[in-house]
Amino acid sequence: MEKPRENYYLEARKIWSTVVDQDSTDFNDLRVQVAFHKQLLNIFQPGNYHYFVFNIFKVEVELWSEGIIDVLGYTPDEMSLEFYMSIIHPDDMPYFLKFEKRITEFFLTLPYDKIKNYKVQYDIRLRAKDNRYVRVLHQAIQIDYDTSNFYRTLDVQSDITHIKNEGVPCFSLIGMDGEPSYYNIQSDALIPGCNNPFSEREQEILKMIVEGKSSKEIARVLFLSLHTVNTHRKNILNKARVKTPVELVTKVINQGWI
């Protein structure tokens, strides 16, 4: 028998309470901070997206972006955290709770200076205003924290329904600035991303391919020759065991490689 929705909400609150025991007192001008962190974070956006700021201590969302209209059809004024949890697909709710628990456990183990180098990523289905389910790629970073508490996260959700329309949710912890990543985590242990076959440079190019950038654009951004980029693209297709960019994008999302 499925648990009552309020039980899921209470379970989530219990998970989040493990990382904070007081509210932040020095996080001013929320929109300026969001703009700053959006520039710092190289967020993967394969489709329409929206973002929100989650206050962990208050267990509430302090800011919903207007982009939620394009993704789910709701206006920011219609949204609340409880309502958000009520539109999670029933089959995905256990994954959501498990992922959030793993996230809190992981960040509690990180040294303070490493926290800024990790983002969270998983996919989940949400019920849109027109009652269809939209699969979103959820990405989050910590934007307000100290040595004892995690106060706020910046969360970005991109519509990937056109890329992944079936399958179970996938969870990854992405390391930045040279930190290791953990892809498509399925077990209770954190296992380094050995199932990701790409080098660091290939990972950069792969991300741009999925974003729809041409070889010429990639070459310009990474200061590489067109020949070098095309060689990397060929190697990426071979490593992914696919033949076309469309097949590559689909597999990348399903495997949690980005």
mmCIF file with all atom_site columns, N, CA and C in Angstrom, residues 34-71:
data_model
loop_
_atom_site.group_PDB
_atom_site.id
_atom_site.type_symbol
_atom_site.label_atom_id
_atom_site.label_alt_id
_atom_site.label_comp_id
_atom_site.label_asym_id
_atom_site.label_entity_id
_atom_site.label_seq_id
_atom_site.pdbx_PDB_ins_code
_atom_site.Cartn_x
_atom_site.Cartn_y
_atom_site.Cartn_z
_atom_site.occupancy
_atom_site.B_iso_or_equiv
_atom_site.pdbx_formal_charge
_atom_site.auth_seq_id
_atom_site.auth_comp_id
_atom_site.auth_asym_id
_atom_site.auth_atom_id
_atom_site.pdbx_PDB_model_num
ATOM 1   N N  . VAL A 1 34 ? 21.886 34.335 -6.417  1.00 0.00 ? 34 VAL A N  1
ATOM 2   C CA . VAL A 1 34 ? 21.515 33.334 -7.407  1.00 0.00 ? 34 VAL A CA 1
ATOM 3   C C  . VAL A 1 34 ? 22.213 33.616 -8.728  1.00 0.00 ? 34 VAL A C  1
ATOM 4   N N  . ALA A 1 35 ? 22.204 34.873 -9.165  1.00 0.00 ? 35 ALA A N  1
ATOM 5   C CA . ALA A 1 35 ? 22.868 35.247 -10.416 1.00 0.00 ? 35 ALA A CA 1
ATOM 6   C C  . ALA A 1 35 ? 24.355 34.920 -10.354 1.00 0.00 ? 35 ALA A C  1
ATOM 7   N N  . PHE A 1 36 ? 24.967 35.169 -9.202  1.00 0.00 ? 36 PHE A N  1
ATOM 8   C CA . PHE A 1 36 ? 26.393 34.891 -9.023  1.00 0.00 ? 36 PHE A CA 1
ATOM 9   C C  . PHE A 1 36 ? 26.681 33.403 -9.149  1.00 0.00 ? 36 PHE A C  1
ATOM 10  N N  . HIS A 1 37 ? 25.897 32.582 -8.473  1.00 0.00 ? 37 HIS A N  1
ATOM 11  C CA . HIS A 1 37 ? 26.151 31.141 -8.489  1.00 0.00 ? 37 HIS A CA 1
ATOM 12  C C  . HIS A 1 37 ? 25.789 30.509 -9.824  1.00 0.00 ? 37 HIS A C  1
ATOM 13  N N  . LYS A 1 38 ? 24.813 31.057 -10.522 1.00 0.00 ? 38 LYS A N  1
ATOM 14  C CA . LYS A 1 38 ? 24.485 30.537 -11.844 1.00 0.00 ? 38 LYS A CA 1
ATOM 15  C C  . LYS A 1 38 ? 25.642 30.749 -12.811 1.00 0.00 ? 38 LYS A C  1
ATOM 16  N N  . GLN A 1 39 ? 26.368 31.839 -12.632 1.00 0.00 ? 39 GLN A N  1
ATOM 17  C CA . GLN A 1 39 ? 27.527 32.093 -13.482 1.00 0.00 ? 39 GLN A CA 1
ATOM 18  C C  . GLN A 1 39 ? 28.659 31.127 -13.153 1.00 0.00 ? 39 GLN A C  1
ATOM 19  N N  . LEU A 1 40 ? 28.812 30.830 -11.871 1.00 0.00 ? 40 LEU A N  1
ATOM 20  C CA . LEU A 1 40 ? 29.901 29.936 -11.455 1.00 0.00 ? 40 LEU A CA 1
ATOM 21  C C  . LEU A 1 40 ? 29.626 28.487 -11.858 1.00 0.00 ? 40 LEU A C  1
ATOM 22  N N  . LEU A 1 41 ? 28.380 28.078 -11.784 1.00 0.00 ? 41 LEU A N  1
ATOM 23  C CA . LEU A 1 41 ? 28.036 26.681 -12.041 1.00 0.00 ? 41 LEU A CA 1
ATOM 24  C C  . LEU A 1 41 ? 27.773 26.451 -13.514 1.00 0.00 ? 41 LEU A C  1
ATOM 25  N N  . ASN A 1 42 ? 28.500 25.519 -14.079 1.00 0.00 ? 42 ASN A N  1
ATOM 26  C CA . ASN A 1 42 ? 28.302 25.171 -15.484 1.00 0.00 ? 42 ASN A CA 1
ATOM 27  C C  . ASN A 1 42 ? 27.145 24.185 -15.559 1.00 0.00 ? 42 ASN A C  1
ATOM 28  N N  . ILE A 1 43 ? 25.925 24.711 -15.586 1.00 0.00 ? 43 ILE A N  1
ATOM 29  C CA . ILE A 1 43 ? 24.730 23.878 -15.478 1.00 0.00 ? 43 ILE A CA 1
ATOM 30  C C  . ILE A 1 43 ? 24.342 23.316 -16.838 1.00 0.00 ? 43 ILE A C  1
ATOM 31  N N  . PHE A 1 44 ? 24.036 22.054 -16.854 1.00 0.00 ? 44 PHE A N  1
ATOM 32  C CA . PHE A 1 44 ? 23.630 21.355 -18.069 1.00 0.00 ? 44 PHE A CA 1
ATOM 33  C C  . PHE A 1 44 ? 22.152 21.600 -18.311 1.00 0.00 ? 44 PHE A C  1
ATOM 34  N N  . GLN A 1 45 ? 21.814 22.252 -19.428 1.00 0.00 ? 45 GLN A N  1
ATOM 35  C CA . GLN A 1 45 ? 20.441 22.614 -19.707 1.00 0.00 ? 45 GLN A CA 1
ATOM 36  C C  . GLN A 1 45 ? 20.050 22.143 -21.112 1.00 0.00 ? 45 GLN A C  1
ATOM 37  N N  . PRO A 1 46 ? 19.572 20.912 -21.249 1.00 0.00 ? 46 PRO A N  1
ATOM 38  C CA . PRO A 1 46 ? 19.237 20.369 -22.569 1.00 0.00 ? 46 PRO A CA 1
ATOM 39  C C  . PRO A 1 46 ? 17.861 20.758 -23.074 1.00 0.00 ? 46 PRO A C  1
ATOM 40  N N  . GLY A 1 47 ? 17.107 21.536 -22.320 1.00 0.00 ? 47 GLY A N  1
ATOM 41  C CA . GLY A 1 47 ? 15.763 21.922 -22.738 1.00 0.00 ? 47 GLY A CA 1
ATOM 42  C C  . GLY A 1 47 ? 15.262 23.073 -21.882 1.00 0.00 ? 47 GLY A C  1
ATOM 43  N N  . ASN A 1 48 ? 13.949 23.307 -21.884 1.00 0.00 ? 48 ASN A N  1
ATOM 44  C CA . ASN A 1 48 ? 13.381 24.331 -21.001 1.00 0.00 ? 48 ASN A CA 1
ATOM 45  C C  . ASN A 1 48 ? 13.759 24.019 -19.561 1.00 0.00 ? 48 ASN A C  1
ATOM 46  N N  . TYR A 1 49 ? 14.017 25.057 -18.798 1.00 0.00 ? 49 TYR A N  1
ATOM 47  C CA . TYR A 1 49 ? 14.434 24.831 -17.408 1.00 0.00 ? 49 TYR A CA 1
ATOM 48  C C  . TYR A 1 49 ? 13.904 25.939 -16.500 1.00 0.00 ? 49 TYR A C  1
ATOM 49  N N  . HIS A 1 50 ? 13.871 25.634 -15.229 1.00 0.00 ? 50 HIS A N  1
ATOM 50  C CA . HIS A 1 50 ? 13.574 26.638 -14.211 1.00 0.00 ? 50 HIS A CA 1
ATOM 51  C C  . HIS A 1 50 ? 14.495 26.375 -13.036 1.00 0.00 ? 50 HIS A C  1
ATOM 52  N N  . TYR A 1 51 ? 14.570 27.321 -12.120 1.00 0.00 ? 51 TYR A N  1
ATOM 53  C CA . TYR A 1 51 ? 15.410 27.130 -10.943 1.00 0.00 ? 51 TYR A CA 1
ATOM 54  C C  . TYR A 1 51 ? 14.665 27.605 -9.701  1.00 0.00 ? 51 TYR A C  1
ATOM 55  N N  . PHE A 1 52 ? 15.122 27.143 -8.546  1.00 0.00 ? 52 PHE A N  1
ATOM 56  C CA . PHE A 1 52 ? 14.558 27.602 -7.291  1.00 0.00 ? 52 PHE A CA 1
ATOM 57  C C  . PHE A 1 52 ? 15.627 27.549 -6.213  1.00 0.00 ? 52 PHE A C  1
ATOM 58  N N  . VAL A 1 53 ? 15.410 28.308 -5.142  1.00 0.00 ? 53 VAL A N  1
ATOM 59  C CA . VAL A 1 53 ? 16.325 28.327 -3.996  1.00 0.00 ? 53 VAL A CA 1
ATOM 60  C C  . VAL A 1 53 ? 15.615 27.681 -2.816  1.00 0.00 ? 53 VAL A C  1
ATOM 61  N N  . PHE A 1 54 ? 16.220 26.641 -2.280  1.00 0.00 ? 54 PHE A N  1
ATOM 62  C CA . PHE A 1 54 ? 15.641 25.863 -1.190  1.00 0.00 ? 54 PHE A CA 1
ATOM 63  C C  . PHE A 1 54 ? 16.312 26.227 0.128   1.00 0.00 ? 54 PHE A C  1
ATOM 64  N N  . ASN A 1 55 ? 15.532 26.724 1.073   1.00 0.00 ? 55 ASN A N  1
ATOM 65  C CA . ASN A 1 55 ? 16.002 26.999 2.422   1.00 0.00 ? 55 ASN A CA 1
ATOM 66  C C  . ASN A 1 55 ? 15.812 25.726 3.244   1.00 0.00 ? 55 ASN A C  1
ATOM 67  N N  . ILE A 1 56 ? 16.908 25.072 3.573   1.00 0.00 ? 56 ILE A N  1
ATOM 68  C CA . ILE A 1 56 ? 16.831 23.756 4.205   1.00 0.00 ? 56 ILE A CA 1
ATOM 69  C C  . ILE A 1 56 ? 16.312 23.860 5.634   1.00 0.00 ? 56 ILE A C  1
ATOM 70  N N  . PHE A 1 57 ? 16.738 24.881 6.373   1.00 0.00 ? 57 PHE A N  1
ATOM 71  C CA . PHE A 1 57 ? 16.294 25.014 7.761   1.00 0.00 ? 57 PHE A CA 1
ATOM 72  C C  . PHE A 1 57 ? 14.797 25.273 7.837   1.00 0.00 ? 57 PHE A C  1
ATOM 73  N N  . LYS A 1 58 ? 14.302 26.194 7.009   1.00 0.00 ? 58 LYS A N  1
ATOM 74  C CA . LYS A 1 58 ? 12.875 26.515 7.019   1.00 0.00 ? 58 LYS A CA 1
ATOM 75  C C  . LYS A 1 58 ? 12.042 25.479 6.263   1.00 0.00 ? 58 LYS A C  1
ATOM 76  N N  . VAL A 1 59 ? 12.714 24.616 5.510   1.00 0.00 ? 59 VAL A N  1
ATOM 77  C CA . VAL A 1 59 ? 12.054 23.617 4.667   1.00 0.00 ? 59 VAL A CA 1
ATOM 78  C C  . VAL A 1 59 ? 11.031 24.316 3.766   1.00 0.00 ? 59 VAL A C  1
ATOM 79  N N  . GLU A 1 60 ? 11.521 25.304 3.038   1.00 0.00 ? 60 GLU A N  1
ATOM 80  C CA . GLU A 1 60 ? 10.660 26.023 2.110   1.00 0.00 ? 60 GLU A CA 1
ATOM 81  C C  . GLU A 1 60 ? 11.486 26.559 0.940   1.00 0.00 ? 60 GLU A C  1
ATOM 82  N N  . VAL A 1 61 ? 10.817 26.772 -0.172  1.00 0.00 ? 61 VAL A N  1
ATOM 83  C CA . VAL A 1 61 ? 11.473 27.359 -1.336  1.00 0.00 ? 61 VAL A CA 1
ATOM 84  C C  . VAL A 1 61 ? 11.273 28.865 -1.270  1.00 0.00 ? 61 VAL A C  1
ATOM 85  N N  . GLU A 1 62 ? 12.377 29.604 -1.306  1.00 0.00 ? 62 GLU A N  1
ATOM 86  C CA . GLU A 1 62 ? 12.318 31.050 -1.160  1.00 0.00 ? 62 GLU A CA 1
ATOM 87  C C  . GLU A 1 62 ? 12.146 31.775 -2.496  1.00 0.00 ? 62 GLU A C  1
ATOM 88  N N  . LEU A 1 63 ? 12.480 31.109 -3.576  1.00 0.00 ? 63 LEU A N  1
ATOM 89  C CA . LEU A 1 63 ? 12.410 31.761 -4.878  1.00 0.00 ? 63 LEU A CA 1
ATOM 90  C C  . LEU A 1 63 ? 12.177 30.728 -5.971  1.00 0.00 ? 63 LEU A C  1
ATOM 91  N N  . TRP A 1 64 ? 11.101 30.879 -6.736  1.00 0.00 ? 64 TRP A N  1
ATOM 92  C CA . TRP A 1 64 ? 10.854 30.066 -7.924  1.00 0.00 ? 64 TRP A CA 1
ATOM 93  C C  . TRP A 1 64 ? 11.051 30.961 -9.135  1.00 0.00 ? 64 TRP A C  1
ATOM 94  N N  . SER A 1 65 ? 11.743 30.492 -10.141 1.00 0.00 ? 65 SER A N  1
ATOM 95  C CA . SER A 1 65 ? 11.923 31.294 -11.342 1.00 0.00 ? 65 SER A CA 1
ATOM 96  C C  . SER A 1 65 ? 10.692 31.188 -12.241 1.00 0.00 ? 65 SER A C  1
ATOM 97  N N  . GLU A 1 66 ? 10.536 32.183 -13.123 1.00 0.00 ? 66 GLU A N  1
ATOM 98  C CA . GLU A 1 66 ? 9.405  32.195 -14.047 1.00 0.00 ? 66 GLU A CA 1
ATOM 99  C C  . GLU A 1 66 ? 9.461  31.019 -15.031 1.00 0.00 ? 66 GLU A C  1
ATOM 100 N N  . GLY A 1 67 ? 10.649 30.423 -15.193 1.00 0.00 ? 67 GLY A N  1
ATOM 101 C CA . GLY A 1 67 ? 10.809 29.314 -16.129 1.00 0.00 ? 67 GLY A CA 1
ATOM 102 C C  . GLY A 1 67 ? 9.951  28.113 -15.811 1.00 0.00 ? 67 GLY A C  1
ATOM 103 N N  . ILE A 1 68 ? 9.437  28.043 -14.582 1.00 0.00 ? 68 ILE A N  1
ATOM 104 C CA . ILE A 1 68 ? 8.604  26.900 -14.211 1.00 0.00 ? 68 ILE A CA 1
ATOM 105 C C  . ILE A 1 68 ? 7.327  26.853 -15.062 1.00 0.00 ? 68 ILE A C  1
ATOM 106 N N  . ILE A 1 69 ? 6.917  28.016 -15.566 1.00 0.00 ? 69 ILE A N  1
ATOM 107 C CA . ILE A 1 69 ? 5.739  28.052 -16.441 1.00 0.00 ? 69 ILE A CA 1
ATOM 108 C C  . ILE A 1 69 ? 6.002  27.238 -17.706 1.00 0.00 ? 69 ILE A C  1
ATOM 109 N N  . ASP A 1 70 ? 7.211  27.389 -18.274 1.00 0.00 ? 70 ASP A N  1
ATOM 110 C CA . ASP A 1 70 ? 7.553  26.665 -19.500 1.00 0.00 ? 70 ASP A CA 1
ATOM 111 C C  . ASP A 1 70 ? 7.739  25.178 -19.256 1.00 0.00 ? 70 ASP A C  1
ATOM 112 N N  . VAL A 1 71 ? 8.218  24.816 -18.066 1.00 0.00 ? 71 VAL A N  1
ATOM 113 C CA . VAL A 1 71 ? 8.516  23.412 -17.784 1.00 0.00 ? 71 VAL A CA 1
ATOM 114 C C  . VAL A 1 71 ? 7.280  22.642 -17.326 1.00 0.00 ? 71 VAL A C  1
#
